[in-house]
PDB file of C-alpha atoms in Angstrom:
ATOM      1  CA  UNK A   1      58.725  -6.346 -47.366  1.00  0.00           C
ATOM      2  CA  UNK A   2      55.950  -8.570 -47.026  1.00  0.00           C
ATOM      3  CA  UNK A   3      52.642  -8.490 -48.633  1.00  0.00           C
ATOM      4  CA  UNK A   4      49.609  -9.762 -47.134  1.00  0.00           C
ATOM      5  CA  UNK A   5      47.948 -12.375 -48.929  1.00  0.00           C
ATOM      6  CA  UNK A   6      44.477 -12.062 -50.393  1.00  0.00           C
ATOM      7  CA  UNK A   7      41.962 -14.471 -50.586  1.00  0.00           C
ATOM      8  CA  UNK A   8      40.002 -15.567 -53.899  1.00  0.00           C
ATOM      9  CA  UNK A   9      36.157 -15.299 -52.737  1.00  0.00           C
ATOM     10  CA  UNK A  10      35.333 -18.804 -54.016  1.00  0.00           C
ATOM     11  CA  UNK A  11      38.288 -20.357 -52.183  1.00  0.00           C
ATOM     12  CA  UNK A  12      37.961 -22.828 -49.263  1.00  0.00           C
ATOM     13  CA  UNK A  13      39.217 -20.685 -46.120  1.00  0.00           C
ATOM     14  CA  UNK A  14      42.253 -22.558 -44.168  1.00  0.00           C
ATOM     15  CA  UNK A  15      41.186 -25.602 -42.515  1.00  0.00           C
ATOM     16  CA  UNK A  16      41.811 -24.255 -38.964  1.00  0.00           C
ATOM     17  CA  UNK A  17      40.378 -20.852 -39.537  1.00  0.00           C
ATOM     18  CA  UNK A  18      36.365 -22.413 -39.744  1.00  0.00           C
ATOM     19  CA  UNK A  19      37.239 -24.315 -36.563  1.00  0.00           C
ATOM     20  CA  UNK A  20      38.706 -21.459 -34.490  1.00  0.00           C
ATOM     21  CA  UNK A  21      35.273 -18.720 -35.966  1.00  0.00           C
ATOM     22  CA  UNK A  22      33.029 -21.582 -34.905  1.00  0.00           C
ATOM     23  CA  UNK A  23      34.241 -22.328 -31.100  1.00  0.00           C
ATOM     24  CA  UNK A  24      34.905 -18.132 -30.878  1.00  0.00           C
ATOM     25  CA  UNK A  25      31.167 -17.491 -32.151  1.00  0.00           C
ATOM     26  CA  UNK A  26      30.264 -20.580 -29.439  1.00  0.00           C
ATOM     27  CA  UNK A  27      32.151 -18.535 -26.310  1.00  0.00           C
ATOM     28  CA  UNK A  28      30.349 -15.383 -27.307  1.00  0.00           C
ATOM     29  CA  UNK A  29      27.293 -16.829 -26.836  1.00  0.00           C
ATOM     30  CA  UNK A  30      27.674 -18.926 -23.975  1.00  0.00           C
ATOM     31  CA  UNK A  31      28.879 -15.183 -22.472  1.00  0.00           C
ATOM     32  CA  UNK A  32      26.501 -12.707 -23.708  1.00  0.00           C
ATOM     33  CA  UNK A  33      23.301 -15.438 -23.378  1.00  0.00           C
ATOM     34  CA  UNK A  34      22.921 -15.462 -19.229  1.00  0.00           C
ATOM     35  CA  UNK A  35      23.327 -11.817 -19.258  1.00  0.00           C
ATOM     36  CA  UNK A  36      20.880 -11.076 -22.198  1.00  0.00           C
ATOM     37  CA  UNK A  37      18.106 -13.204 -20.831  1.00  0.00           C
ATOM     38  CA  UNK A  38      19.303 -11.151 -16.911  1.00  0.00           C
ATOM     39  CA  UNK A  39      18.809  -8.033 -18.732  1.00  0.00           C
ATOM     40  CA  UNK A  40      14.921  -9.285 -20.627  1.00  0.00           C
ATOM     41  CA  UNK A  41      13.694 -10.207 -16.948  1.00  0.00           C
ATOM     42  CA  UNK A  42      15.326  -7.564 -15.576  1.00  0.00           C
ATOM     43  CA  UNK A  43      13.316  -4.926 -18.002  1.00  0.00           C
ATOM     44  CA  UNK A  44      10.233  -7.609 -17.773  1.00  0.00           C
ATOM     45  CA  UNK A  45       9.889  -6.756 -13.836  1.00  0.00           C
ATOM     46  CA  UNK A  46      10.178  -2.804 -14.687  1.00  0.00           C
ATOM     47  CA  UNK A  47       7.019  -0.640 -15.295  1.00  0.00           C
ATOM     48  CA  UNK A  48       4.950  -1.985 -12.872  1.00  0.00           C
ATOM     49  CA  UNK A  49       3.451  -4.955 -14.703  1.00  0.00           C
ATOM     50  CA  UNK A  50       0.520  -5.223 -12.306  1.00  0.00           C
ATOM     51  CA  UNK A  51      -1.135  -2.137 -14.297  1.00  0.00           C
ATOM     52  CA  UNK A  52      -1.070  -4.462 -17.883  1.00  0.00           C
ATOM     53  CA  UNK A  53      -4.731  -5.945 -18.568  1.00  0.00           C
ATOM     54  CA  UNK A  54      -8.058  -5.234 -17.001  1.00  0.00           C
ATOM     55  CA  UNK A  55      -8.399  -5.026 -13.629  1.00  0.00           C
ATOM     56  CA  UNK A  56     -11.007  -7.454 -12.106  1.00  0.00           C
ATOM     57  CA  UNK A  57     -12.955  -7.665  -8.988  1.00  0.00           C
ATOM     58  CA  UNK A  58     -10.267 -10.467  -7.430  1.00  0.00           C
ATOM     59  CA  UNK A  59      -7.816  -8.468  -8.723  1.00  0.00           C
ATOM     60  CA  UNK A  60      -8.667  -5.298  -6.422  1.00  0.00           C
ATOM     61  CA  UNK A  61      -9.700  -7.961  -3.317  1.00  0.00           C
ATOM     62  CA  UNK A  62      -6.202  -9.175  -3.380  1.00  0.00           C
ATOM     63  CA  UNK A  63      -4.512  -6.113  -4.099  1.00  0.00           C
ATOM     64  CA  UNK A  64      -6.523  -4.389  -1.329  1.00  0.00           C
ATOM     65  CA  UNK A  65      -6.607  -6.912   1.164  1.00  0.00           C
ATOM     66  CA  UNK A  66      -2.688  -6.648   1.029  1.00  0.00           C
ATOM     67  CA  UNK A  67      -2.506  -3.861   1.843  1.00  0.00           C
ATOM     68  CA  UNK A  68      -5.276  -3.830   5.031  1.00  0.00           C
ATOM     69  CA  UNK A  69      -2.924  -7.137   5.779  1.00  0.00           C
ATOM     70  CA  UNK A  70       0.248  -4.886   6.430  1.00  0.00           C
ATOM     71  CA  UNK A  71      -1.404  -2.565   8.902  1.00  0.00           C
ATOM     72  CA  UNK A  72      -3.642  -5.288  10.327  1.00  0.00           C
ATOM     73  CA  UNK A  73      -1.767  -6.469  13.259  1.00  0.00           C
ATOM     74  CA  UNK A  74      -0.364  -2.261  14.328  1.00  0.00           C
ATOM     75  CA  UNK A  75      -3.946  -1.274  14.331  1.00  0.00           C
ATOM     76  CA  UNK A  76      -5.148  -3.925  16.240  1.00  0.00           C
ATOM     77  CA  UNK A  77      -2.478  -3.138  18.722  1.00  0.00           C
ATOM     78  CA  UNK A  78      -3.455   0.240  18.749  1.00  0.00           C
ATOM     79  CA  UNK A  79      -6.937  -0.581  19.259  1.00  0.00           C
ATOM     80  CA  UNK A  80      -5.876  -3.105  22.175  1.00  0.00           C
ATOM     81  CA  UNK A  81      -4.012  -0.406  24.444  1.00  0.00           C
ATOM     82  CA  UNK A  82      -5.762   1.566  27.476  1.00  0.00           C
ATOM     83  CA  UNK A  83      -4.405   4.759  27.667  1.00  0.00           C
ATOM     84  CA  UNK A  84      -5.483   5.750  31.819  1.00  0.00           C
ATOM     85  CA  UNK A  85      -3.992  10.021  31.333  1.00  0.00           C
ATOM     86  CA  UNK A  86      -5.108  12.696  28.862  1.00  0.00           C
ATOM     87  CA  UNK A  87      -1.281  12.141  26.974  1.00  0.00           C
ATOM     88  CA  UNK A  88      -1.572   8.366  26.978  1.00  0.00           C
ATOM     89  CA  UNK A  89      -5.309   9.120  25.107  1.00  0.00           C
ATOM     90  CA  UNK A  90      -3.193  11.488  22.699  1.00  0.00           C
ATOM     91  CA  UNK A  91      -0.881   9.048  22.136  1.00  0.00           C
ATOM     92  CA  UNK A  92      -2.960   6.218  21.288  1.00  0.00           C
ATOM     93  CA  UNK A  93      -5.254   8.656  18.587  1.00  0.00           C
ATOM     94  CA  UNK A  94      -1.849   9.630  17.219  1.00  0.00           C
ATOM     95  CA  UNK A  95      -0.951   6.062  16.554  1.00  0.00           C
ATOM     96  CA  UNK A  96      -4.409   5.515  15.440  1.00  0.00           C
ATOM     97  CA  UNK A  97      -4.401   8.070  13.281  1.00  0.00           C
ATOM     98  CA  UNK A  98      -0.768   7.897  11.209  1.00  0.00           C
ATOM     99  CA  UNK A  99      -1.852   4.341  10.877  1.00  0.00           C
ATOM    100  CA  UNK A 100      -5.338   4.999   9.098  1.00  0.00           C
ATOM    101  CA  UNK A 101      -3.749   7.637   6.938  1.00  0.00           C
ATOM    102  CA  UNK A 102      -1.534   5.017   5.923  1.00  0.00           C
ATOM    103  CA  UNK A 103      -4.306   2.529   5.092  1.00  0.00           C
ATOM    104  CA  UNK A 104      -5.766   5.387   3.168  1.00  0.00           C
ATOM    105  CA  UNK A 105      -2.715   5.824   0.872  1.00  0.00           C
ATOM    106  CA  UNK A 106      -2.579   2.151   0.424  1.00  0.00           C
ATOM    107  CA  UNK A 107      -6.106   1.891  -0.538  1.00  0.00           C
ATOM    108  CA  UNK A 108      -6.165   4.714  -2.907  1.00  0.00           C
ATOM    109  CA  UNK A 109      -3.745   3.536  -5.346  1.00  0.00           C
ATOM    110  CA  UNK A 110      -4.851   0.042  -5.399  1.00  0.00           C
ATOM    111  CA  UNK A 111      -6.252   0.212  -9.257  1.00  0.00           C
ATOM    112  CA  UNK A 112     -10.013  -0.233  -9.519  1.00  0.00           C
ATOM    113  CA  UNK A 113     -11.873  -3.237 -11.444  1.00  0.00           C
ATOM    114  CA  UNK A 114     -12.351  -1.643 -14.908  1.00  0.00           C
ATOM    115  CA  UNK A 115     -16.125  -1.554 -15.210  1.00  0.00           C
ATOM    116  CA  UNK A 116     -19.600  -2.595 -14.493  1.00  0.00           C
ATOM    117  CA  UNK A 117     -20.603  -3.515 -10.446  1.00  0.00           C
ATOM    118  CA  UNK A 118     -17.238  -4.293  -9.552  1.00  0.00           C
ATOM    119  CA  UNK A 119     -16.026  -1.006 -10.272  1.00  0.00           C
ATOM    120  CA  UNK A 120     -18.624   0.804  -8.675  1.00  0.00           C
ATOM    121  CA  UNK A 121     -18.491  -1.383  -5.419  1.00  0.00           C
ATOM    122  CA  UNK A 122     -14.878  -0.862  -5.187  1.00  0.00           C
ATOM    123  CA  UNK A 123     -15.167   3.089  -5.308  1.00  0.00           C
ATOM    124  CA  UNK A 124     -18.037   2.738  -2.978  1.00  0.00           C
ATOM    125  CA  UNK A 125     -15.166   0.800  -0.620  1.00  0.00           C
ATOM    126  CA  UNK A 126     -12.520   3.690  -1.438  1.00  0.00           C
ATOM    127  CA  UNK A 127     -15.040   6.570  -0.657  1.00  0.00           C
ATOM    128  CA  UNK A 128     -15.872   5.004   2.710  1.00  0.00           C
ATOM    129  CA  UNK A 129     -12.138   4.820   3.744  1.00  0.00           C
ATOM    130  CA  UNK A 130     -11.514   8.260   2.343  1.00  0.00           C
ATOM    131  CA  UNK A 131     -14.507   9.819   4.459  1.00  0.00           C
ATOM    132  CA  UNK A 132     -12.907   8.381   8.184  1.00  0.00           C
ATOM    133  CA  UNK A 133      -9.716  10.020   7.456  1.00  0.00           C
ATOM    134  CA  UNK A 134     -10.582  13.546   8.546  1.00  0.00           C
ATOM    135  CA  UNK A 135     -12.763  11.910  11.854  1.00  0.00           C
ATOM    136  CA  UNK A 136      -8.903  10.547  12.448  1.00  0.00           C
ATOM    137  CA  UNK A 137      -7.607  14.041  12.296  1.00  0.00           C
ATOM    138  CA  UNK A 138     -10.819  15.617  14.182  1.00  0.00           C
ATOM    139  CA  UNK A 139     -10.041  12.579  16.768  1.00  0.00           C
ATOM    140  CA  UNK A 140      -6.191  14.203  16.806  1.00  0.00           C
ATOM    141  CA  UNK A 141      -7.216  17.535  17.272  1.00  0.00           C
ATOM    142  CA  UNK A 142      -9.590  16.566  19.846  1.00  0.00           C
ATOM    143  CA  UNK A 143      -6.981  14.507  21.745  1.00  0.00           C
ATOM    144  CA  UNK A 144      -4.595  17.238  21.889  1.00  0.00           C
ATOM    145  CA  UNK A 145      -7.431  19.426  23.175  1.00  0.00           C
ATOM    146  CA  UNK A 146      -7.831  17.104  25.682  1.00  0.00           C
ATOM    147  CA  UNK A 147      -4.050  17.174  27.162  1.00  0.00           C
ATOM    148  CA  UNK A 148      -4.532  21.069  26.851  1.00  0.00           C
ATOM    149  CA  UNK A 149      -7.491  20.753  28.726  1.00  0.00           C
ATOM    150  CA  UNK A 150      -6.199  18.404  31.305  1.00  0.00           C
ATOM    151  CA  UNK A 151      -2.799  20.780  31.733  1.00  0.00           C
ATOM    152  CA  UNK A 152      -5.369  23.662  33.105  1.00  0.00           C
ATOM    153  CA  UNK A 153      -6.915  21.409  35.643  1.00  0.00           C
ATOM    154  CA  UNK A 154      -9.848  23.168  34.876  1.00  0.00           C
ATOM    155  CA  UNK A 155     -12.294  19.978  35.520  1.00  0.00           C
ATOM    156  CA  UNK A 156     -14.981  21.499  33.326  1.00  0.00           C
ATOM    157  CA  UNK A 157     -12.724  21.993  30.078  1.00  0.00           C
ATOM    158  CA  UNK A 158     -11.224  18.553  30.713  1.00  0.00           C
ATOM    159  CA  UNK A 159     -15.150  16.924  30.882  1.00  0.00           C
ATOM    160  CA  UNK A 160     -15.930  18.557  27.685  1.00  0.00           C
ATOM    161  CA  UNK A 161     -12.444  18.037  26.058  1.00  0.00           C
ATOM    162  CA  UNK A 162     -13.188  14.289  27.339  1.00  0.00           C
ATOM    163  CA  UNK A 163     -16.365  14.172  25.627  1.00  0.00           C
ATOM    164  CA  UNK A 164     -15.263  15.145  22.351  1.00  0.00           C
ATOM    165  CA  UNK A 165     -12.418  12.779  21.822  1.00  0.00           C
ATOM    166  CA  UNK A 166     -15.307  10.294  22.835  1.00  0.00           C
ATOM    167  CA  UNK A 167     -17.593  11.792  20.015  1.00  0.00           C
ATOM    168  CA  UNK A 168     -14.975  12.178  17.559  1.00  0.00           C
ATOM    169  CA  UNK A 169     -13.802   8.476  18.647  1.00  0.00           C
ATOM    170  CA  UNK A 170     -17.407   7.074  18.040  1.00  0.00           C
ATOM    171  CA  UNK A 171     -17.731   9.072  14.016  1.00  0.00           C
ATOM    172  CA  UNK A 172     -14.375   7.279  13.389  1.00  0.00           C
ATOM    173  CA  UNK A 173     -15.571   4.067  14.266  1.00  0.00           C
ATOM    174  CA  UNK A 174     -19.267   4.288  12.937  1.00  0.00           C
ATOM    175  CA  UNK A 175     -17.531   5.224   9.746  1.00  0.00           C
ATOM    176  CA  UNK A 176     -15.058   2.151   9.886  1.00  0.00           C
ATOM    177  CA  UNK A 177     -17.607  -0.453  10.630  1.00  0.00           C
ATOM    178  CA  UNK A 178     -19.396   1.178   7.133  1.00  0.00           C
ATOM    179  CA  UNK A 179     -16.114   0.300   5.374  1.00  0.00           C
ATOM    180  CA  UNK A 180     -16.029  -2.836   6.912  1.00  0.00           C
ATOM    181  CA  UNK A 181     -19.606  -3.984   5.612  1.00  0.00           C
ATOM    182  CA  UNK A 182     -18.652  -2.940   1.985  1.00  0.00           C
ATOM    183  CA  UNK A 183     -15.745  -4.683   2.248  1.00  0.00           C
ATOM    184  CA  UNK A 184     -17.117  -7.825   3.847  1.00  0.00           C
ATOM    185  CA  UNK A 185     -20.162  -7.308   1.603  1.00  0.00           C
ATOM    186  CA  UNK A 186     -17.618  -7.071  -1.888  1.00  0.00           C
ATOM    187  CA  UNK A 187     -15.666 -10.096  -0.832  1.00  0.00           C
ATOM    188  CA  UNK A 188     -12.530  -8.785   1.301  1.00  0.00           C
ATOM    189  CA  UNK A 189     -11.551 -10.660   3.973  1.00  0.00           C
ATOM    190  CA  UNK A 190      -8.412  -8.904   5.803  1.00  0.00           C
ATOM    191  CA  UNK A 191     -10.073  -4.779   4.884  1.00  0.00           C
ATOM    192  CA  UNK A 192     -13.680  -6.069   6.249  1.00  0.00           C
ATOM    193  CA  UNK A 193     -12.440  -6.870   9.559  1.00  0.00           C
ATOM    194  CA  UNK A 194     -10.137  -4.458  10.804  1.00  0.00           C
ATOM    195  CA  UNK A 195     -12.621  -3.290  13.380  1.00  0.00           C
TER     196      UNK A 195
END
C-alpha cells in the first residue's frame, strides 16, 4: 500500500510543480479575460445608459430630432400624395394619422432637460405635439365620414362631409406649424420642419 507523501510547509515545492501552476494560472486568464471584459460591456450597454446624468437642452434636440428624422421622409410622402376619390382622401389621413401618432410616442419619451428654460421650452414643444394628435383622429373620423358620405351619393352630405375633412385638415396643420415654431424657435432642426 502506498502512502501519499506530505509536504513540510517551509519546503521548496518540486521544481516542475511552480512552472506547471504558473503557465496553468497564465491559460486561465488568457481564457476567462476576453469573456470577462464581453460580459462588463455587455452589462455596460444594459439599463439604458442614456437616462445617467442630467439631461440638457442639446441633449433633448438630438434625442428629439431623431426621432422627427425617422418619420421625416413617410410624412413628407404622405403630405406629397393627391388623393382625387373620397377613399383615396381616407387613405391618405389614415397614413397621416398612424404616422403622427407615431411621432407622438417618439416625442413623449424623449427625457426632458432637467430644469430652468430648457425644461420648460421642451414641455412647451411636447404639449404642442400632444394637442394635434386628436385633430389627426378628428381628421380620421372625418375622412371616413366622407367615404360614407360619398357611398350615399347624396351630393349635399358629401359637400359637408368634404368640408369637414378640410376643417379638420386645416386645425391639424395650424397646430403643426405651432410645433414647428417652438421647435425651430428651441433649436431643432429635423422636428421644426416637418411641415
Amino acid at each position: 500500500m502506498r502512502v501519499p507523501a506530505t509536504h513540510d510547509a517551509g519546503a521548496a515545492p518540486a521544481p516542475g510543480a511552480a512552472a506547471a501552476a504558473t503557465i496553468y494560472a497564465g491559460a486561465v486568464l488568457r481564457r476567462t479575460l476576453p469573456l470577462a471584459l464581453l460580459l462588463i460591456a455587455l452589462l455596460a450597454g444594459c439599463g439604458g445608459s442614456e437616462d445617467t446624468g442630467p439631461q440638457t437642452k442639446e441633449g433633448f434636440i438630438l434625442a428629439a430630432d431623431g426621432v422627427c428624422q425617422d418619420l421625416s421622409s413617410d410624412l413628407a410622402a404622405a403630405g406629397s400624395t393627391n388623393p382625387q376619390t373620397p377613399q383615396q382622401v381616407a387613405d391618405a389621413n389614415n397614413i397621416l394619422a398612424d404616422l403622427y401618432g407615431k411621432l407622438v410616442d417618439g416625442v413623449v419619451k424623449v427625457r426632458l432637460p432637467d430644469t430652468g428654460a430648457p425644461r420648460r421650452q421642451a414641455q412647451a414643444f411636447v404639449a404642442s405635439v400632444r394637442t394635434a394628435d386628436p385633430l389627426v383622429e378628428r381628421l380620421r373620423t372625418a375622412s371616413k365620414d366622407f367615404v360614407t358620405a360619398a357611398k350615399t351619393k347624396d351630393r349635399q352630405a358629401t359637400a359637408t362631409a368634404g368640408n369637414e375633412v378640410r376643417t379638420a385638415l386645416d386645425a391639424f396643420r395650424a397646430a403643426r406649424a405651432n410645433s414647428d415654431r417652438l421647435a425651430i424657435g428651441y433649436g431643432m432642426n429635423v422636428c421644426g420642419n416637418l411641415g
